GROMACS .gro file of C-alpha atoms in nm:
model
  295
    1UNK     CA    1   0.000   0.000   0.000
    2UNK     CA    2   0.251   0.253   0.093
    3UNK     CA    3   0.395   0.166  -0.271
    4UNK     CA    4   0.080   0.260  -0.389
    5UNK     CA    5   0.064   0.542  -0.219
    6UNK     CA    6   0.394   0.692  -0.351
    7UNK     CA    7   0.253   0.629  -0.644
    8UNK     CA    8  -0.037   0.818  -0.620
    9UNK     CA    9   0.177   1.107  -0.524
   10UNK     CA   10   0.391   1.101  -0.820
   11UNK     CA   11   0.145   1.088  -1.029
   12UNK     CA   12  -0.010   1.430  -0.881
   13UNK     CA   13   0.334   1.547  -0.918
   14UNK     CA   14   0.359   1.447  -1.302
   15UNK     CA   15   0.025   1.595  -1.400
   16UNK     CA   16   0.073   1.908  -1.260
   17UNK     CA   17   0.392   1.943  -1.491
   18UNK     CA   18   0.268   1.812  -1.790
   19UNK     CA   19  -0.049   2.070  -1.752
   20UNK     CA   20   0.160   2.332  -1.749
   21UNK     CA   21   0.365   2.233  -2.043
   22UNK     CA   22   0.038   2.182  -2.235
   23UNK     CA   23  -0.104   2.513  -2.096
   24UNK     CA   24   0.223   2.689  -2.228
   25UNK     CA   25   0.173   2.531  -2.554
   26UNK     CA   26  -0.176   2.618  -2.614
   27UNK     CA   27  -0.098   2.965  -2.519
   28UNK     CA   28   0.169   2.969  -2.768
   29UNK     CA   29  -0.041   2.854  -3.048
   30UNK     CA   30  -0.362   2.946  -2.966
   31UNK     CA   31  -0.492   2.585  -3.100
   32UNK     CA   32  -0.857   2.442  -2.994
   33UNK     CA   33  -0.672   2.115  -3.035
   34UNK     CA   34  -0.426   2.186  -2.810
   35UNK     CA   35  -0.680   2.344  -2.551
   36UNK     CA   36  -0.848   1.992  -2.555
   37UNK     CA   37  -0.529   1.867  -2.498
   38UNK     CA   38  -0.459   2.102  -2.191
   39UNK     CA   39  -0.790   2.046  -2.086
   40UNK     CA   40  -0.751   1.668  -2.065
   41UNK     CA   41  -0.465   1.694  -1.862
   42UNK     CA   42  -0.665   1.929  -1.606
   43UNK     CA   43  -0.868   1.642  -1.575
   44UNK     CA   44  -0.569   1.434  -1.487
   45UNK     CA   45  -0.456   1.646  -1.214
   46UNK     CA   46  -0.799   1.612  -1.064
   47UNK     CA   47  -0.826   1.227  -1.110
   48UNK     CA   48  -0.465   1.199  -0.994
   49UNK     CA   49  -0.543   1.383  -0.617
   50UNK     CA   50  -0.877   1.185  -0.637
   51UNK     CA   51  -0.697   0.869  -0.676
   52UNK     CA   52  -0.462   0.965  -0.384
   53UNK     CA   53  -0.730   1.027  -0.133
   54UNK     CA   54  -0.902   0.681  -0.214
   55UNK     CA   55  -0.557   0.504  -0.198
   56UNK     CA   56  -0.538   0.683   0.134
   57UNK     CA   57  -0.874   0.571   0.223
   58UNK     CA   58  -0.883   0.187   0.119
   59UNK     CA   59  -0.581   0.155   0.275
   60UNK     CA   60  -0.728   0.173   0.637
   61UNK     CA   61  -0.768  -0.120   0.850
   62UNK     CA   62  -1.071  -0.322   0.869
   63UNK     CA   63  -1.284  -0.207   1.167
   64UNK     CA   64  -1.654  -0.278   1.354
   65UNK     CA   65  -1.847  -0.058   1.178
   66UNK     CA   66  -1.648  -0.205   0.814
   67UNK     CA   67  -1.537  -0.563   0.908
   68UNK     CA   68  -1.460  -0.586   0.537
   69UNK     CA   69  -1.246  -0.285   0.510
   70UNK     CA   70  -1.213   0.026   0.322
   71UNK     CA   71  -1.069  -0.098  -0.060
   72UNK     CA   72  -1.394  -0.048  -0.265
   73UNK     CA   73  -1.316   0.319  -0.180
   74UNK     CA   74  -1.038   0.298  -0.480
   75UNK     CA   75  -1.391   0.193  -0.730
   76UNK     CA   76  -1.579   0.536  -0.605
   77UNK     CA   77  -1.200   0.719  -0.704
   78UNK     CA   78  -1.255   0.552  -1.107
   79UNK     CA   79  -1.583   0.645  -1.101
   80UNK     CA   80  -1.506   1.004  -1.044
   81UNK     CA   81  -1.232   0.990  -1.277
   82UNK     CA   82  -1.520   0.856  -1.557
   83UNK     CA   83  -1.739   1.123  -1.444
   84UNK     CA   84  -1.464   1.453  -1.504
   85UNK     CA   85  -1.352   1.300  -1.834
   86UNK     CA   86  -1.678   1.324  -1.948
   87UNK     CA   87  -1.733   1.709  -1.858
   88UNK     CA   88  -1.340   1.767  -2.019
   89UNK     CA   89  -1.495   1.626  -2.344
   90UNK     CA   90  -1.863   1.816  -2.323
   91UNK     CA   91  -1.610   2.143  -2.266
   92UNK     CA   92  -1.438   2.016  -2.570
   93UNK     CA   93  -1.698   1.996  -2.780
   94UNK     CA   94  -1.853   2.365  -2.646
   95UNK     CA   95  -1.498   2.504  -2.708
   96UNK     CA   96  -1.488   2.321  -3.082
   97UNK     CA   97  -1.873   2.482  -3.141
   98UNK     CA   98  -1.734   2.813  -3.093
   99UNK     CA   99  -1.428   2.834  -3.230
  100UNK     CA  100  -1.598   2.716  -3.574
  101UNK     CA  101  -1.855   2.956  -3.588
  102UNK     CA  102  -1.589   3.253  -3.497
  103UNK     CA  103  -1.258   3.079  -3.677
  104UNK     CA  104  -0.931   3.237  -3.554
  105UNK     CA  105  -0.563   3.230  -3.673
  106UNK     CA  106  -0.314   2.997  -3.561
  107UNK     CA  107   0.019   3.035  -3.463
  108UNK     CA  108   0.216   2.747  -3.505
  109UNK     CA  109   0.496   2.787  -3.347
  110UNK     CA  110   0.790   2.541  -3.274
  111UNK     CA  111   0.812   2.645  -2.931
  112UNK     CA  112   0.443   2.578  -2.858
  113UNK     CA  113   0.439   2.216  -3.069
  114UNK     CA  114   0.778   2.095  -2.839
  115UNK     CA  115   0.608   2.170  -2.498
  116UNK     CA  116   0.344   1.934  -2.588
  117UNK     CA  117   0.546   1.678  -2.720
  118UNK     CA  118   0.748   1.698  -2.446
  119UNK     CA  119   0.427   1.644  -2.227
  120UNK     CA  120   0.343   1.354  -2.419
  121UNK     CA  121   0.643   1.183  -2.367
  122UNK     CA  122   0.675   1.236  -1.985
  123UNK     CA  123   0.281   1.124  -1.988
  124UNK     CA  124   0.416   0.789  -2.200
  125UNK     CA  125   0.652   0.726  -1.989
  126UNK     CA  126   0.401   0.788  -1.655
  127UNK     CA  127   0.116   0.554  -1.791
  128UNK     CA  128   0.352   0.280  -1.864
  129UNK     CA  129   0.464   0.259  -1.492
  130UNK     CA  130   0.122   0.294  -1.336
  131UNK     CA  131  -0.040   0.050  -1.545
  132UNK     CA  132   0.228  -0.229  -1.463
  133UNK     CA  133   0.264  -0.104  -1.123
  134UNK     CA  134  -0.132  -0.088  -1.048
  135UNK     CA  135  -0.199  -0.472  -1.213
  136UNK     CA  136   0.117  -0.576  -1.001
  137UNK     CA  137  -0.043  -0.414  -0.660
  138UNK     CA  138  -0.399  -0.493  -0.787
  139UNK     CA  139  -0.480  -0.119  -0.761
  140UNK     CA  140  -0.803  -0.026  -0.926
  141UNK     CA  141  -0.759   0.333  -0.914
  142UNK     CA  142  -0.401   0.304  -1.026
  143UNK     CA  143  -0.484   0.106  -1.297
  144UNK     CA  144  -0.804   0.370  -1.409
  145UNK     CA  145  -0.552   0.691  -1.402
  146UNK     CA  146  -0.302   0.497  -1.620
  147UNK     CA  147  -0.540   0.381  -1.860
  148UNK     CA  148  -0.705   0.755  -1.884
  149UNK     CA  149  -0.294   0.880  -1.940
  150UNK     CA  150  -0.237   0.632  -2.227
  151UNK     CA  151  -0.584   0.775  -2.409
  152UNK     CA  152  -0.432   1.104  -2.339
  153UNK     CA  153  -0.078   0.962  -2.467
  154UNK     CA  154  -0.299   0.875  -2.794
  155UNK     CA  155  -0.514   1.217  -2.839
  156UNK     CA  156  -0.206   1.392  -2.862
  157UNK     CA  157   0.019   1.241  -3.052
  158UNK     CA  158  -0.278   1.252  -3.293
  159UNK     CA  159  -0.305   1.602  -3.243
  160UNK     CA  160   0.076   1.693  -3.301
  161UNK     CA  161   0.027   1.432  -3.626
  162UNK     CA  162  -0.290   1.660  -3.721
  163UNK     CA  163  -0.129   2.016  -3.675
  164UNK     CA  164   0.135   1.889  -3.884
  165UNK     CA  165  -0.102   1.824  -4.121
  166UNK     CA  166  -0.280   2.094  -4.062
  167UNK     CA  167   0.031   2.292  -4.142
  168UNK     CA  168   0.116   2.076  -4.495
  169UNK     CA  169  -0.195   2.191  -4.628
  170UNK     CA  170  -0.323   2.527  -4.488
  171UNK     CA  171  -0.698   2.378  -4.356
  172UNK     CA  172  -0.709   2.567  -4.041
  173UNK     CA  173  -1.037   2.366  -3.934
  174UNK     CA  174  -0.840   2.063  -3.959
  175UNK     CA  175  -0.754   2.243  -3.558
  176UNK     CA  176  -1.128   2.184  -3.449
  177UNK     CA  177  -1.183   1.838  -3.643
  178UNK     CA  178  -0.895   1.708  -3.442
  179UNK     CA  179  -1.009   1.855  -3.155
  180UNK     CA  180  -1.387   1.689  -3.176
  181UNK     CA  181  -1.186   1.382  -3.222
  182UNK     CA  182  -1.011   1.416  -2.928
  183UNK     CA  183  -1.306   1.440  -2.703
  184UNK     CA  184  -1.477   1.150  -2.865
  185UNK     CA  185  -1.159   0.965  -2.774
  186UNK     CA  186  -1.196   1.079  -2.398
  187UNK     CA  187  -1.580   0.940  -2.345
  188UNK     CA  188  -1.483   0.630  -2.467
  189UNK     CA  189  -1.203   0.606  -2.224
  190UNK     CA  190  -1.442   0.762  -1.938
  191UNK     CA  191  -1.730   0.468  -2.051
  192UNK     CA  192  -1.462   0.174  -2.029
  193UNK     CA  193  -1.350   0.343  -1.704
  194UNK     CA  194  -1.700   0.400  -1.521
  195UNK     CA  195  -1.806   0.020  -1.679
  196UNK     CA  196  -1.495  -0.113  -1.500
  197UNK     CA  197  -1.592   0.051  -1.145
  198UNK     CA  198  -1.941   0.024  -1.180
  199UNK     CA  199  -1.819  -0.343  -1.178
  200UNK     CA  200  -1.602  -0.369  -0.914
  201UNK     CA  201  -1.914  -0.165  -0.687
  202UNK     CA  202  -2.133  -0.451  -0.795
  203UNK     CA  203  -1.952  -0.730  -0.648
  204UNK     CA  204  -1.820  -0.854  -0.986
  205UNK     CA  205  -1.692  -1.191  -0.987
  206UNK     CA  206  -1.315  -1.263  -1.037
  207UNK     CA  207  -1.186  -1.254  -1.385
  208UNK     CA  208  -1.253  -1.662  -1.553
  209UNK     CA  209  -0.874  -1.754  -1.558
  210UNK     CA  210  -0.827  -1.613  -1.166
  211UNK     CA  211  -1.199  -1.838  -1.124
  212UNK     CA  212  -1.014  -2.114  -1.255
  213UNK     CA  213  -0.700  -2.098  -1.062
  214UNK     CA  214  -0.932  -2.101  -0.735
  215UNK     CA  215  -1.155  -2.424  -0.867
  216UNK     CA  216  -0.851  -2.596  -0.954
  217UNK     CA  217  -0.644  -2.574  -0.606
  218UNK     CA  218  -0.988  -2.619  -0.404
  219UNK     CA  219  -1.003  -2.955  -0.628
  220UNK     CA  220  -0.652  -3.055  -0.548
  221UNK     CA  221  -0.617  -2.962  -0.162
  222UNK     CA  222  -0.954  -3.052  -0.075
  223UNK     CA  223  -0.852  -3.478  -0.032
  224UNK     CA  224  -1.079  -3.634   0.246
  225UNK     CA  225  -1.390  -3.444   0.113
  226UNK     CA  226  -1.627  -3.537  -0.088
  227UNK     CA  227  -1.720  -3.221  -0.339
  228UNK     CA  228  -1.721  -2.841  -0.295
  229UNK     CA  229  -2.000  -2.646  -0.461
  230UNK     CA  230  -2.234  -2.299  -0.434
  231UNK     CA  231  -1.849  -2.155  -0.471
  232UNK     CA  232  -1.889  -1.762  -0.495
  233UNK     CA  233  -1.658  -1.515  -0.582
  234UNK     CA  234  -1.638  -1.066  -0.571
  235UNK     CA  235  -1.369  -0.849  -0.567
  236UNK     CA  236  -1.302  -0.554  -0.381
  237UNK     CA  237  -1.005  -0.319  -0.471
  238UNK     CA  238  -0.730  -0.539  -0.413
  239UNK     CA  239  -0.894  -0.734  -0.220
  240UNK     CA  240  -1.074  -1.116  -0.339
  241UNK     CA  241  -1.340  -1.236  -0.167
  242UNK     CA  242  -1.403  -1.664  -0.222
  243UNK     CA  243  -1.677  -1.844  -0.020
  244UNK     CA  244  -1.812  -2.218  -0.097
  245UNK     CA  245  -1.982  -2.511   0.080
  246UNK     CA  246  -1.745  -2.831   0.126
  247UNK     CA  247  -1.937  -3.179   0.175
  248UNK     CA  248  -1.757  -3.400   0.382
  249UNK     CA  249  -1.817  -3.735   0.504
  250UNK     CA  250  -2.092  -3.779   0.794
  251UNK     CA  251  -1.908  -3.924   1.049
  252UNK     CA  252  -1.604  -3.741   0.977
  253UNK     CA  253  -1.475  -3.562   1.284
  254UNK     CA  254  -1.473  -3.162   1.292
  255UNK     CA  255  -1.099  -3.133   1.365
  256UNK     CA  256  -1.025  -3.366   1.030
  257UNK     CA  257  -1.292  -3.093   0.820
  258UNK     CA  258  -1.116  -2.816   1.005
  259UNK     CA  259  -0.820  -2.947   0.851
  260UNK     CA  260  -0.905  -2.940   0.538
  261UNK     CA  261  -1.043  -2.640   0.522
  262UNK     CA  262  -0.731  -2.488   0.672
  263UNK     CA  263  -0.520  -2.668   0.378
  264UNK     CA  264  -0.755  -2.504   0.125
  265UNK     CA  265  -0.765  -2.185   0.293
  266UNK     CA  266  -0.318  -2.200   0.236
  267UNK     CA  267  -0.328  -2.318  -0.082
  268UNK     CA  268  -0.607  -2.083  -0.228
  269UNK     CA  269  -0.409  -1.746  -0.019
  270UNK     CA  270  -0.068  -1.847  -0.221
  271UNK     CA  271  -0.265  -1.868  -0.583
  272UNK     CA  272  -0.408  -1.516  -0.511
  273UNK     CA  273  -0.265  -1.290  -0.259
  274UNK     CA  274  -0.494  -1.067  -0.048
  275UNK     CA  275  -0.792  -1.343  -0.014
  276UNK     CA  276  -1.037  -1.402   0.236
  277UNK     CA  277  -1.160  -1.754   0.243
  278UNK     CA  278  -1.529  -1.864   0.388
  279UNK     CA  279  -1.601  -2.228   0.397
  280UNK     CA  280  -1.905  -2.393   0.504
  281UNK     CA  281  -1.890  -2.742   0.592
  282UNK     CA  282  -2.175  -2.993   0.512
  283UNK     CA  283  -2.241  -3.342   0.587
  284UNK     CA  284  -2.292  -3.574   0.266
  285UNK     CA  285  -2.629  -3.570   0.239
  286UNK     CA  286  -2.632  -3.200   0.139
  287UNK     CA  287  -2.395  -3.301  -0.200
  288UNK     CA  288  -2.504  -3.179  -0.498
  289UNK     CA  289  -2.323  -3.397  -0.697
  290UNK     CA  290  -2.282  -3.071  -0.959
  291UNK     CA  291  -2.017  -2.871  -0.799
  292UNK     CA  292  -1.619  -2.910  -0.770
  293UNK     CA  293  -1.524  -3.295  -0.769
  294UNK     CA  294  -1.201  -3.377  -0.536
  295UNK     CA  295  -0.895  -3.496  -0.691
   0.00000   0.00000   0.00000
């Protein structure tokens, strides 16, 4: 967590500079295209602090009145961040609206296209290392910034590609049409981002390979039972959540089910790190006959 955390912080750091490189180069230019680019990374800044305070928040102990913890708090941090990159690209579009109806002359200037390229680099750089990082620490809100910096990484190299472009052949509107593009790039990353938290708020189940993992070891460890079935699974932050009913033998003794539950509960916590484990233990007539066999 406290990895996480520093993190978090850098990435408050790095989107603060890489705003004002874009601001400078908008200012410079006076391009709509590079306002939406700007504008995006105003956005980041915000989803960057956002995702600090929830990394801050999930990463408080479990107590009475949440016996569960605090890591969903990282899913209400996406959310947000889903939520402000759709007003960046409704300001976008406003900004575009305007501009066409009143068109204005660009300055192109070398100056003003190398701050933003120079952005785009540091924010190519920054996305790379929180998307492996966040996967690695299983950091929803980690993983939601980085994801909304490599759409950013994309809308302006497209941009710089466009200007140039724009430049070749004297279209100024060619400004606003990449621009407009832009913003319909940054709803589509805000609808895969709110999808993905709205999913982890839900109690989504674990991804199917992760599902399998857990089946698989429950199969193996679970010797001296006789099935395991209703198995359930949700995820929370970093946080996994497995609970199942185990069928045992009738006249086996509770310490010998303990056992085996305990076996599971060791194998299943080294296939997928930060688990909690619920078993319930039935006698044999309760067997489905339709669940996990034992090995």
């Amino acid at each position: 967590m406290e990895r996480s955390l520093r993190l978090a912080a850098g990435s408050v750091v790095v989107s603060i500079v890489v705003l004002a490189l874009k601001y400078v180069a908008y200012r410079l230019t006076g391009s709509i295209a590079l306002y939406s680019d700007a504008l995006e990374s105003l956005v980041n800044v915000s989803t960057a602090i956002a995702a600090l305070i929830a990394l801050k928040v999930s990463a408080r102990p479990a107590d009475a009145a949440h016996p569960y913890g605090y890591a969903k708090a990282e899913y209400f941090s996406a959310v947000v961040v889903g939520v402000l990159i759709v007003v960046a690209a409704l300001s976008i579009f406003r900004e575009v609206y305007f501009a066409w109806e009143e068109p204005h002359v660009l300055d192109l200037s070398l100056n003003g296209l190398g701050a933003n390229a120079l952005a785009s680099v540091i924010n190519a750089v920054w996305c790379w290392v929180l998307i492996r990082e966040g996967r690695r620490l299983r950091s929803p809100a980690l993983v939601a910034d980085g994801k909304h910096l490599f759409t950013d990484v994309i809308s302006s190299a497209a941009v710089l590609a466009g200007i140039a472009l724009a430049i070749g052949t004297g279209f100024q509107k060619a400004d606003l049409v990449l621009a407009a593009l832009v913003a319909v790039n940054i709803l589509w990353s805000g609808y895969g981002v709110l999808k993905e938290s709205i999913g982890g708020l839900m109690d989504q189940a674990v991804p199917g390979d992760t599902l399998a993992r857990i089946r698989s070891r429950i199969a193996e460890e679970a010797v001296g039972a006789i099935e395991a079935h209703d198995l359930r699974t949700r995820q929370a932050g970093r946080l996994t959540f497995v609970d199942f009913h185990l069928v045992v033998p009738g006249e086996m003794a509770v310490s010998e089910a303990h056992a085996i539950c305990d076996r599971i509960e060791e194998a299943l916590r080294k296939e997928v790190h930060d688990l909690f484990v619920n078993i319930h233990v039935e006698p044999e007539a309760k067997a489905k006959h339709a669940g996990i066999p034992v090995l």
